[in-house]
CSV table of C-alpha atoms in Angstrom, one decimal:
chain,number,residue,atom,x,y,z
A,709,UNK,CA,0.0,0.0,0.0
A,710,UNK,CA,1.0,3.2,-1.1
A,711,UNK,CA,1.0,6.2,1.6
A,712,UNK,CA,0.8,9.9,1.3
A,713,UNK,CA,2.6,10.8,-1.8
A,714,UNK,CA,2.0,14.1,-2.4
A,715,UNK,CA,-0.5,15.9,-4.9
A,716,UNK,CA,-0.3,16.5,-8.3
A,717,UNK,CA,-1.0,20.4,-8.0
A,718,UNK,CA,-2.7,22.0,-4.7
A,719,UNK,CA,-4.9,25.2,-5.7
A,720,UNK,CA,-5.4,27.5,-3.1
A,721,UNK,CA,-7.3,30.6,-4.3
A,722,UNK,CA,-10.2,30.8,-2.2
A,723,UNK,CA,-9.8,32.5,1.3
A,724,UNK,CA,-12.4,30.1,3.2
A,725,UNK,CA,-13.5,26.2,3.2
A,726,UNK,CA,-14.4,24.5,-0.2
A,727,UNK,CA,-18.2,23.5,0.9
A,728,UNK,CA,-18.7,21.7,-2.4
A,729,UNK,CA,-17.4,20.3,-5.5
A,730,UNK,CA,-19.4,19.8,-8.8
A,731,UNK,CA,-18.1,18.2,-12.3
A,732,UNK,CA,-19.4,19.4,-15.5
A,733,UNK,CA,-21.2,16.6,-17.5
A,734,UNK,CA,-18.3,16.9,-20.4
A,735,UNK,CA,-15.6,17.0,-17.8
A,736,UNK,CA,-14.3,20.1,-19.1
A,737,UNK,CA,-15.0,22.3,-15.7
A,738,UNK,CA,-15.2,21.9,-11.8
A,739,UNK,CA,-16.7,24.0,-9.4
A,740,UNK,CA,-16.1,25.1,-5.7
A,741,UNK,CA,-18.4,26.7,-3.9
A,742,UNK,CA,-16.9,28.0,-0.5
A,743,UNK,CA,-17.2,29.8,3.1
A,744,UNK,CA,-15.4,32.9,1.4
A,745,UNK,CA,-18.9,33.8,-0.2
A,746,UNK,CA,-17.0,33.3,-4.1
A,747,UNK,CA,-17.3,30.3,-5.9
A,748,UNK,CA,-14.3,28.8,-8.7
A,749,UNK,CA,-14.6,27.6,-12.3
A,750,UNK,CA,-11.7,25.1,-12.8
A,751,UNK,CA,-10.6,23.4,-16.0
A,752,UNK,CA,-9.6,20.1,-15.8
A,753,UNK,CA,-7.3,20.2,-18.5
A,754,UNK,CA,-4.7,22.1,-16.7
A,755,UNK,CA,-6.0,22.9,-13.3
A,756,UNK,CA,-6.5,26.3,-13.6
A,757,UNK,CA,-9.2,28.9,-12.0
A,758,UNK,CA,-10.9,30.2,-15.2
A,759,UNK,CA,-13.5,31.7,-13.6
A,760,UNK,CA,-14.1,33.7,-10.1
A,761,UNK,CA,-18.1,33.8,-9.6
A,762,UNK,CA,-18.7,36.9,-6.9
A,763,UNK,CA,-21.8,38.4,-5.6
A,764,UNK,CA,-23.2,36.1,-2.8
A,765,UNK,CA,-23.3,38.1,0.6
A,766,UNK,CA,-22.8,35.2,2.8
A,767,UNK,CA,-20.9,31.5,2.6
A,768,UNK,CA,-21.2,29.1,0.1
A,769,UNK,CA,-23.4,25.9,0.8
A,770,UNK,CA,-23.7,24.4,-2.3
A,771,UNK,CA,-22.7,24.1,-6.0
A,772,UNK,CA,-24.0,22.2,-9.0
A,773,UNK,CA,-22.4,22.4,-12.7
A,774,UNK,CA,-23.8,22.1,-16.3
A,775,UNK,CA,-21.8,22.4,-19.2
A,776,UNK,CA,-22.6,25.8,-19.7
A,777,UNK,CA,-24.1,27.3,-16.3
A,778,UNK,CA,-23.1,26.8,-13.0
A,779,UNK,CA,-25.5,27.2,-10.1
A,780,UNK,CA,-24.7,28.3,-5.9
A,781,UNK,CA,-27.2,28.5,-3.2
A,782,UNK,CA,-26.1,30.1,0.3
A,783,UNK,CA,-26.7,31.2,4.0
A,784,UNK,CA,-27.8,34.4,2.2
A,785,UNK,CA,-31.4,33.0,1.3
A,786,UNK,CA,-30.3,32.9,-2.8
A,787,UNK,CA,-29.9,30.6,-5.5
A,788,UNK,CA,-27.9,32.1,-8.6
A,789,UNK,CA,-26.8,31.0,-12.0
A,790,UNK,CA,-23.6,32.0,-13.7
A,791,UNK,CA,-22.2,31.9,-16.9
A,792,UNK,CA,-19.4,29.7,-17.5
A,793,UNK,CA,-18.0,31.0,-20.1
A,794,UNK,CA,-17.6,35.2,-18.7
A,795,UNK,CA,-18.6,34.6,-15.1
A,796,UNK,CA,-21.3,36.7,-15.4
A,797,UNK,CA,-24.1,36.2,-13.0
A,798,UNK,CA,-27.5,35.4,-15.2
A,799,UNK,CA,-30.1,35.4,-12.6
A,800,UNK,CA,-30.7,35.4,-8.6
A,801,UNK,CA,-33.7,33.4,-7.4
A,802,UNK,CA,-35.1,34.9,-4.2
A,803,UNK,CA,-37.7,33.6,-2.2
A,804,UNK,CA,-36.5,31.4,0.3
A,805,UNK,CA,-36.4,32.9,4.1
A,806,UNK,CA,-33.5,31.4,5.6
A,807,UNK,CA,-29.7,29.3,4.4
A,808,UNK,CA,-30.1,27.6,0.9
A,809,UNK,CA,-28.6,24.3,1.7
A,810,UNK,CA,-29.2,21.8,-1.1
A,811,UNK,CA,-29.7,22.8,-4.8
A,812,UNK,CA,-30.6,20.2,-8.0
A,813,UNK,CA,-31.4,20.3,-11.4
A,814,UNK,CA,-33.0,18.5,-14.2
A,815,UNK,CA,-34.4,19.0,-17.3
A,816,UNK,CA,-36.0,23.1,-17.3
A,817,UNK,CA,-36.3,22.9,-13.0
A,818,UNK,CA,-34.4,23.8,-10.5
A,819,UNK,CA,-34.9,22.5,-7.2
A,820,UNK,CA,-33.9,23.9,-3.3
A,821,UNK,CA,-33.9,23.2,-0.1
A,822,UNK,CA,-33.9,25.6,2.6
A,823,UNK,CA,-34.0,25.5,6.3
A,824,UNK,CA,-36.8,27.5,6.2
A,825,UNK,CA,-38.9,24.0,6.0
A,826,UNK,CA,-39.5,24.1,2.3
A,827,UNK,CA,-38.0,23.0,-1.1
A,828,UNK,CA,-38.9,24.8,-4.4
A,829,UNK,CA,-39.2,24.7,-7.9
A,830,UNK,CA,-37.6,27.0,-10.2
A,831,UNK,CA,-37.9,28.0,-13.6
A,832,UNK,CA,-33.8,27.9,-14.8
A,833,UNK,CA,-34.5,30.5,-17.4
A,834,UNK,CA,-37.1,32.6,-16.2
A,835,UNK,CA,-35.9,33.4,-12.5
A,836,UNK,CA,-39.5,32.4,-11.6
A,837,UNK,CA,-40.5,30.5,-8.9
A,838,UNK,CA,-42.8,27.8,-10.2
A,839,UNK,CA,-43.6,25.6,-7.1
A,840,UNK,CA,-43.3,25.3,-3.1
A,841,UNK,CA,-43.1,22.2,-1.6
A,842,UNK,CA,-44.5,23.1,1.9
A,843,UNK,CA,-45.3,19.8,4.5
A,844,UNK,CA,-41.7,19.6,6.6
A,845,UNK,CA,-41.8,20.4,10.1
A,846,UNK,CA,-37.6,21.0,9.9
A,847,UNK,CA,-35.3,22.1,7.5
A,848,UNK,CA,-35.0,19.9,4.0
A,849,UNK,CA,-31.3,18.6,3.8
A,850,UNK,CA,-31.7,16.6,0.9
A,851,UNK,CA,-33.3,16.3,-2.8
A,852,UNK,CA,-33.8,13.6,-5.5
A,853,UNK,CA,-36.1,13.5,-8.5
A,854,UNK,CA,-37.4,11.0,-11.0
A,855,UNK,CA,-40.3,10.9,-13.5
A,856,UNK,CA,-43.4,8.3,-12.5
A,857,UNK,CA,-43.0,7.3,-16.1
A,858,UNK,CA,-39.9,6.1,-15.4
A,859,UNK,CA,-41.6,4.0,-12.4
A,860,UNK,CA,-45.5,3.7,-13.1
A,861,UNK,CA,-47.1,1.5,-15.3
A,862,UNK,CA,-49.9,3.0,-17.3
A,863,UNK,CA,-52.7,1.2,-14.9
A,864,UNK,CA,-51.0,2.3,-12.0
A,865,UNK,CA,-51.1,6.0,-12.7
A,866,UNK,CA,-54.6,7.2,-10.9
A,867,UNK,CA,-53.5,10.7,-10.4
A,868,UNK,CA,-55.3,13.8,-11.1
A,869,UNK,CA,-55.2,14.5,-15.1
A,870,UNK,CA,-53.1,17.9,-14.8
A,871,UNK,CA,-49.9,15.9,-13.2
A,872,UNK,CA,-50.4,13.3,-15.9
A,873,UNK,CA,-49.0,16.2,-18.0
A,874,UNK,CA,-46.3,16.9,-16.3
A,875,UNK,CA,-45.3,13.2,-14.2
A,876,UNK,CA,-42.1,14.7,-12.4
A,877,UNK,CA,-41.7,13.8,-8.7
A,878,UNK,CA,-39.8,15.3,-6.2
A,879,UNK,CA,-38.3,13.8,-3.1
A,880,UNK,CA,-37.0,16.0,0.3
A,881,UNK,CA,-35.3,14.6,3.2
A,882,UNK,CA,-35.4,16.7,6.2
A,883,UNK,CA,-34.3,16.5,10.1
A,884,UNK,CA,-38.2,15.7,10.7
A,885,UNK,CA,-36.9,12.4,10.5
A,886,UNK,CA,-39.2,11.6,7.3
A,887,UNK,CA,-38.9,11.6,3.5
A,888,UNK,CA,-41.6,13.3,1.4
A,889,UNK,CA,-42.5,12.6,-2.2
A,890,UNK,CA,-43.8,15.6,-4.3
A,891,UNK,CA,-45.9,16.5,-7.2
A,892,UNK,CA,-43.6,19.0,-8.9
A,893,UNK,CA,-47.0,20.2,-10.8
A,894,UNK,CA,-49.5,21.2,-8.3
A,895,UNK,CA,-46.8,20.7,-5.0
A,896,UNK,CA,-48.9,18.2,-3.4
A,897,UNK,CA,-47.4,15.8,-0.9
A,898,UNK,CA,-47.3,12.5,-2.9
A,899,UNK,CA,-46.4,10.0,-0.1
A,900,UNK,CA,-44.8,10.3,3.6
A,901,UNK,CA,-42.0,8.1,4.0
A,902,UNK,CA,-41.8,7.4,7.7
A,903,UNK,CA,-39.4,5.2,10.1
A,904,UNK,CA,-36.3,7.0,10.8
A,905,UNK,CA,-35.7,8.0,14.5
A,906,UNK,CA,-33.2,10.4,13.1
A,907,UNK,CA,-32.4,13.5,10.6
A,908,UNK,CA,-32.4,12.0,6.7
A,909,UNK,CA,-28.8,13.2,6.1
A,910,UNK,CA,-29.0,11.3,1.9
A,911,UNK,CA,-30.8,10.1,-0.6
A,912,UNK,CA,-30.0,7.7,-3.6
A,913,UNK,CA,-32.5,6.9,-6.0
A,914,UNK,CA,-32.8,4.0,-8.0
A,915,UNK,CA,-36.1,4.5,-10.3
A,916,UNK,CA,-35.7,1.8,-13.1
A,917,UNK,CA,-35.9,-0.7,-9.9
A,918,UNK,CA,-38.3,1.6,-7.8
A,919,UNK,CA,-36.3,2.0,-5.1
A,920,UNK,CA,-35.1,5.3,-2.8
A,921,UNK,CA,-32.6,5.0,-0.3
A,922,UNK,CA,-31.9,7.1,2.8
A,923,UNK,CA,-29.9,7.6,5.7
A,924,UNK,CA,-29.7,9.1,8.8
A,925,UNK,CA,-28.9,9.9,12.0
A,926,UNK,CA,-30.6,7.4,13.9
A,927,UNK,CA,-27.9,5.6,12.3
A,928,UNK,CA,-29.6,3.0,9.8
A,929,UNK,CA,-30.2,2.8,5.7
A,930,UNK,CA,-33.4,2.5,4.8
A,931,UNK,CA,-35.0,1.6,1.3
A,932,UNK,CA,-38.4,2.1,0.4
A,933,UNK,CA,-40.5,1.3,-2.4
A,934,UNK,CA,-41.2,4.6,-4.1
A,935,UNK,CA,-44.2,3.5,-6.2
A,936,UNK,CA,-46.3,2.2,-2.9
A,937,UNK,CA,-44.0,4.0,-0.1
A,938,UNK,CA,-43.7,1.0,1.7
A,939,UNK,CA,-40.3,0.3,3.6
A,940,UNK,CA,-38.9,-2.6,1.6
A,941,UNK,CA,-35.3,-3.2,4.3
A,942,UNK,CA,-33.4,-1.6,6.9
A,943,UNK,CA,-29.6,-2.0,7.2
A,944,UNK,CA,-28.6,-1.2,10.7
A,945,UNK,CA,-25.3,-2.0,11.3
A,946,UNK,CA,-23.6,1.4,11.4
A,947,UNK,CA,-22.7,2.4,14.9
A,948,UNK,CA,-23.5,6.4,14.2
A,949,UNK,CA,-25.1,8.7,11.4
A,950,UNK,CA,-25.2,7.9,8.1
A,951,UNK,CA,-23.8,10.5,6.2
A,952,UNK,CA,-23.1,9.5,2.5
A,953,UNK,CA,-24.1,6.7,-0.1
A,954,UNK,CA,-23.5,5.3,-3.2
A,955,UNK,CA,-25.1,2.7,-5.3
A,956,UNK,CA,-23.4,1.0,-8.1
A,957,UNK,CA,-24.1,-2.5,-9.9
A,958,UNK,CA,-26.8,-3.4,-6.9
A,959,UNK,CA,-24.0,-2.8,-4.1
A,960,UNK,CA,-24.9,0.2,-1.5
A,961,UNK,CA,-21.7,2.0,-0.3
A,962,UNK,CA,-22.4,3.7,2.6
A,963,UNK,CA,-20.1,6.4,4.9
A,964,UNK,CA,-20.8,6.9,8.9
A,965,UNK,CA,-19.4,9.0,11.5
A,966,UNK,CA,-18.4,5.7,13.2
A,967,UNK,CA,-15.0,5.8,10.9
A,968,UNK,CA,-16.0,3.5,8.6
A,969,UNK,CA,-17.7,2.5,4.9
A,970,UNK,CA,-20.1,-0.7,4.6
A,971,UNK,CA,-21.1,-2.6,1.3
A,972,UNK,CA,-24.5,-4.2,1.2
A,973,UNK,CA,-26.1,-6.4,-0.9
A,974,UNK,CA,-29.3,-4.3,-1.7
A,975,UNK,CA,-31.3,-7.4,-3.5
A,976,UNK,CA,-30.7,-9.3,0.1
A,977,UNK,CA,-29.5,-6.7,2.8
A,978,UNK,CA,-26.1,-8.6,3.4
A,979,UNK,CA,-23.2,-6.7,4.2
A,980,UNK,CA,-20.8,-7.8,2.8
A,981,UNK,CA,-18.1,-5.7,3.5
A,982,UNK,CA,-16.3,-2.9,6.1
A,983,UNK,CA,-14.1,-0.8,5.0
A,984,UNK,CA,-11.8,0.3,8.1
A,985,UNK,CA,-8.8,2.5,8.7
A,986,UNK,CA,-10.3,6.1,9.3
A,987,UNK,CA,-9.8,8.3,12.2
A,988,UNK,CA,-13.2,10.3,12.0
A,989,UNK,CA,-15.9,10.5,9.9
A,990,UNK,CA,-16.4,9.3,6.4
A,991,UNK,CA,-17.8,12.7,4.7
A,992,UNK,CA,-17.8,11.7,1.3
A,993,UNK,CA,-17.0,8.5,-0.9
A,994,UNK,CA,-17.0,7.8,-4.8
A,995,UNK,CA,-16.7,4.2,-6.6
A,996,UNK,CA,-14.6,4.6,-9.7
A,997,UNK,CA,-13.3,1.2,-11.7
A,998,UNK,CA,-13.8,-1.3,-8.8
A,999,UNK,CA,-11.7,1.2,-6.1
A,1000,UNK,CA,-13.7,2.9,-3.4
A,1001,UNK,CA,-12.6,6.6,-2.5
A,1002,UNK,CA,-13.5,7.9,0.6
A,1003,UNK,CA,-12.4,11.5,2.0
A,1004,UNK,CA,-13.1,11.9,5.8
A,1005,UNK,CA,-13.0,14.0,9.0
A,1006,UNK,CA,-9.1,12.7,9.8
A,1007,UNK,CA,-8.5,15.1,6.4
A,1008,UNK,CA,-7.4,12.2,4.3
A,1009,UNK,CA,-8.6,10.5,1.4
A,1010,UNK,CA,-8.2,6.9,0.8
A,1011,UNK,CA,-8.7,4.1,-1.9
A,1012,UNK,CA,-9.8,0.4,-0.9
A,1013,UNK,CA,-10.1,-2.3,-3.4
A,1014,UNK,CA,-13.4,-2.2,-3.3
A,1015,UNK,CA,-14.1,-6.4,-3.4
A,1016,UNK,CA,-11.3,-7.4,-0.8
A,1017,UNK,CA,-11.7,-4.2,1.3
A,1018,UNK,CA,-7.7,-3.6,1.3
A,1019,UNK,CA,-6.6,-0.3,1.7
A,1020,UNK,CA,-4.4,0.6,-1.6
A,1021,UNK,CA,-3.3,3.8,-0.6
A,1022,UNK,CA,-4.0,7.3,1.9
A,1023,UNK,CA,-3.8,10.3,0.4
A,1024,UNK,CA,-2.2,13.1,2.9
A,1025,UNK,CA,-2.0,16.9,2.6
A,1026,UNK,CA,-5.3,18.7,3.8
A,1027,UNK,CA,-5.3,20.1,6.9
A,1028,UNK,CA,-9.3,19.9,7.7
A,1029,UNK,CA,-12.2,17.5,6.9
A,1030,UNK,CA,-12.6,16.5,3.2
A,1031,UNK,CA,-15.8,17.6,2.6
A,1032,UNK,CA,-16.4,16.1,-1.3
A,1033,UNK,CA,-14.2,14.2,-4.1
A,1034,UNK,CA,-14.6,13.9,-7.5
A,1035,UNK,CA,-12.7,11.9,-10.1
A,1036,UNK,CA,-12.0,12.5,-13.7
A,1037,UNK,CA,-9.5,11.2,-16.4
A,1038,UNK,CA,-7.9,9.0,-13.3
A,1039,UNK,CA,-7.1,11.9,-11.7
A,1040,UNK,CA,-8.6,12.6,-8.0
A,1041,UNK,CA,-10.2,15.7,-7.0
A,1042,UNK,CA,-10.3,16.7,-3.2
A,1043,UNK,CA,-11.9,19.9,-1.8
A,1044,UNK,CA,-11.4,20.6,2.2
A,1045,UNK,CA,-12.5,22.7,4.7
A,1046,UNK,CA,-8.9,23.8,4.4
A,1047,UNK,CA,-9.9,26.4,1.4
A,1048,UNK,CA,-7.9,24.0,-0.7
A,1049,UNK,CA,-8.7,21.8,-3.6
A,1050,UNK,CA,-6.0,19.0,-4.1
A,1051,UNK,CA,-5.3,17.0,-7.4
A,1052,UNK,CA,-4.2,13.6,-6.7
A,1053,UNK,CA,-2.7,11.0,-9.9
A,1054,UNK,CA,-4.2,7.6,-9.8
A,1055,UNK,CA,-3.2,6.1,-12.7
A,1056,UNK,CA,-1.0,3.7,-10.7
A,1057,UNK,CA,-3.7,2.3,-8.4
A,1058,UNK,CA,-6.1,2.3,-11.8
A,1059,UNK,CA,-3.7,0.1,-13.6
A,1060,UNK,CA,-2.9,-2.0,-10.7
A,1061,UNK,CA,-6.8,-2.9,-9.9
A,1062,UNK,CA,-7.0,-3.4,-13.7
A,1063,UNK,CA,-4.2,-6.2,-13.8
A,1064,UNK,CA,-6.1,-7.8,-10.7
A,1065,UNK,CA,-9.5,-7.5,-12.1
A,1066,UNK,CA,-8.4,-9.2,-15.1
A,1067,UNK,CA,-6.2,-11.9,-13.5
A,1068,UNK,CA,-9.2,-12.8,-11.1
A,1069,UNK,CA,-11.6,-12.9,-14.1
A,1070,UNK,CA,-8.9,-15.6,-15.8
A,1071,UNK,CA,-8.7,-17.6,-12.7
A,1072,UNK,CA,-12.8,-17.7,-12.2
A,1073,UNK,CA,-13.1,-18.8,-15.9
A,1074,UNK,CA,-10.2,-21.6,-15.4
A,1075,UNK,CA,-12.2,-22.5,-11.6
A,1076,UNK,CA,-15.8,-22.7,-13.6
A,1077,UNK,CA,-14.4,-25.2,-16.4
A,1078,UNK,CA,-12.3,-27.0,-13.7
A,1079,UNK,CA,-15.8,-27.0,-11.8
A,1080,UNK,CA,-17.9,-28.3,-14.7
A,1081,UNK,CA,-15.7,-31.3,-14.9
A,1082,UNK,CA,-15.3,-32.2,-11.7
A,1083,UNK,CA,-19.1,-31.5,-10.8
A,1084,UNK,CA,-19.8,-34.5,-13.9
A,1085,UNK,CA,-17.2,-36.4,-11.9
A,1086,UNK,CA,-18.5,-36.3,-8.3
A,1087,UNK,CA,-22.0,-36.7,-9.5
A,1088,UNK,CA,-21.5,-40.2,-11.2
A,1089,UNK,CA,-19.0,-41.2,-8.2
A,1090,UNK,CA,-21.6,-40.0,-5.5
A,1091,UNK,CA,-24.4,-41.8,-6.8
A,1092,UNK,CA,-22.1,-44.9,-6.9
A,1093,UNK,CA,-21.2,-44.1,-3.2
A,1094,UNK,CA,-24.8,-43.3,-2.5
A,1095,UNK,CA,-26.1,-46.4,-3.6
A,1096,UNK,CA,-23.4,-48.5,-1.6
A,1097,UNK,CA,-23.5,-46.6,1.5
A,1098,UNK,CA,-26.9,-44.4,1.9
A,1099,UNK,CA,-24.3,-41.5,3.4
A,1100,UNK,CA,-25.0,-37.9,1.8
A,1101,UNK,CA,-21.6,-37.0,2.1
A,1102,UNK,CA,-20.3,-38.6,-0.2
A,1103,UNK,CA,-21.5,-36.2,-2.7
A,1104,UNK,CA,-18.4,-33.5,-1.3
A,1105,UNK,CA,-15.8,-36.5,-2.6
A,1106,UNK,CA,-13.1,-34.7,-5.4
């Protein structure tokens, strides 16, 4: 295992904590969002800032990036949209009372959550408010959205003929302790997701499998059935708040403040793996080519081989909790509370976890026509065995 090794550039421009980190869809651009009020447009080709984005009044809490508009929300009750191309802001969407916390979009909508107890809707060209989504009893910390046609059968659809026109749902997860399912048409509460004990700190959604999971506080994973809200599992192994999630290939990744990163089996709730070694909380994790990523409160990032659970290497340089990665052309991208972001080479531990990948693929197809054979064998010689003895085992001969 490979330890520290230091970064491939360390950019350092903004005078507060990097709150968030956002890559374009092309890969072209990232963007921090941070405590110093300003946000950065990066390019990925050479790490440079190409773009300071000023005219928040307070911190940072959030970024997201298109290819060719970046968005912030912040403690100062806005949402705003930016050019990426001048830096210019486009448009400022006022309407919330207290901090912007969470922003998302998709398709023509832009979504927000607020601790003022409410998400919205957006217009992204119009600076309009189109929807509020107002049920929560406590701030909304989290947002996901999906289509019902991309869940609903045609039979199952009994809603009201105006949000048959427009079938976009929206899901909040809030410190109430519940999860709330929207009608981005006509804002009406959809479904009520309850069980948690504790504040719904994520959401991943899965809608070609109709499935939404959260976590929380109360320290368990939870997965629901988002056509009939009903609560399909709950994985409750962590020993503190879940804080982050991933869900790749039908394996849920998720980060706790107890130091460590659990893989479950969603189709059967196993878990099937712990991945150890951190000295505070796991923040935020990313699965890229069969490594697992984490960054955490210790202010290291880390890779584990993401089958074995070996750590392959720590990566060592920030000074303050890692607070999101990303990862692009097998490079690394860390953003701290520090005020830095880091740029990390993994090309090595890429090319390594290749060689394994494909030597263990080799040895399972040598192993399943080695198993074939001997399967023939043992069958013939157990029923022989059988037939003279009566004793099952003999069925495990080689």
């Amino acid at each position: 295992m490979g330890n520290g090794g230091s970064a491939v550039k360390v950019c350092a421009d903004h005078q507060g904590g990097i709150n968030w980190l956002s890559l374009s869809p092309d890969g072209q651009r990232l963007l921090t969002g941070s405590e110093d009020g300003t946000a950065r447009l990066w390019s990925t080709a050479d790490s440079q800032c190409r773009g300071h984005l000023q005219g928040h009044e307070s911190y940072i809490t959030f970024c997201h990036l298109e290819n060719e508009a970046a968005f912030t929300c912040s403690a100062d009750h806005t949402i705003r949209k930016w050019d990426v191309m001048t830096g210019q802001c486009l448009a400022v969407y006022r309407g919330h009372t207290s901090i912007v916390n969470r922003i998302l979009v998709a398709k023509d909508y832009l979504f927000s959550g607020s601790y003022d107890r409410t998400a919205r809707c957006w217009s992204v060209d119009k600076e309009k408010q189109i929807q509020e989504f107002r049920g929560h009893r406590n701030c909304v910390l989290t947002l996901a959205h999906y289509s019902s046609k991309d869940v609903l059968e045609e039979e199952e659809e009994e809603e009201e003929e105006e949000e048959k026109v427009s079938r976009d749902l929206l899901v909040t997860g809030s410190t109430d302790c519940t999860v709330k399912v929207w009608w981005v048409s006509s804002g009406r509460c959809y479904q009520t997701l309850l069980g948690h004990t504790g504040a719904v700190l994520c959401l991943i959604l899965d809608a070609p499998n109709r499935e939404l999971f959260s976590g929380s506080t109360d320290y368990t994973i939870r997965t629901w059935n988002i056509v009939t809200g009903e609560q399909l599992k709950v994985f409750k192994e962590h020993q503190g708040s879940v804080i982050c999630l991933e869900l790749v290939n039908r394996h849920l990744y998720s980060g706790s403040a107890d130091r460590t990163v659990k893989c479950w089996l969603v189709d059967t709730g196993e878990r099937i793996q712990t991945y150890k070694a951190h000295k505070h909380s796991v923040s935020t994790l990313k699965y890229h080519a069969g490594i697992l990523f984490t960054g955490s409160g210790d202010a290291c990032a880390r890779a584990f081989n993401s089958k074995s659970g070996v750590l392959q290497k720590i990566f060592r340089g920030h000074k303050f909790i890692i607070n999101c990665i990303q990862i692009h052309n097998e490079l690394l991208y860390t953003a701290s509370h520090d005020g830095t972001l880091r740029i990390w080479d993994i090309r090595g531990i890429c090319k390594r976890n290749k060689r394994r990948l494909k030597k263990e693929r080799s040895a399972q197809g040598r192993s399943s026509q080695k198993g074939s054979l001997s399967r023939l064998f043992n069958n013939k010689v157990g029923c022989i065995v059988q037939q003279e003895n009566g004793e099952h085992e003999a069925v495990e001969l080689m």
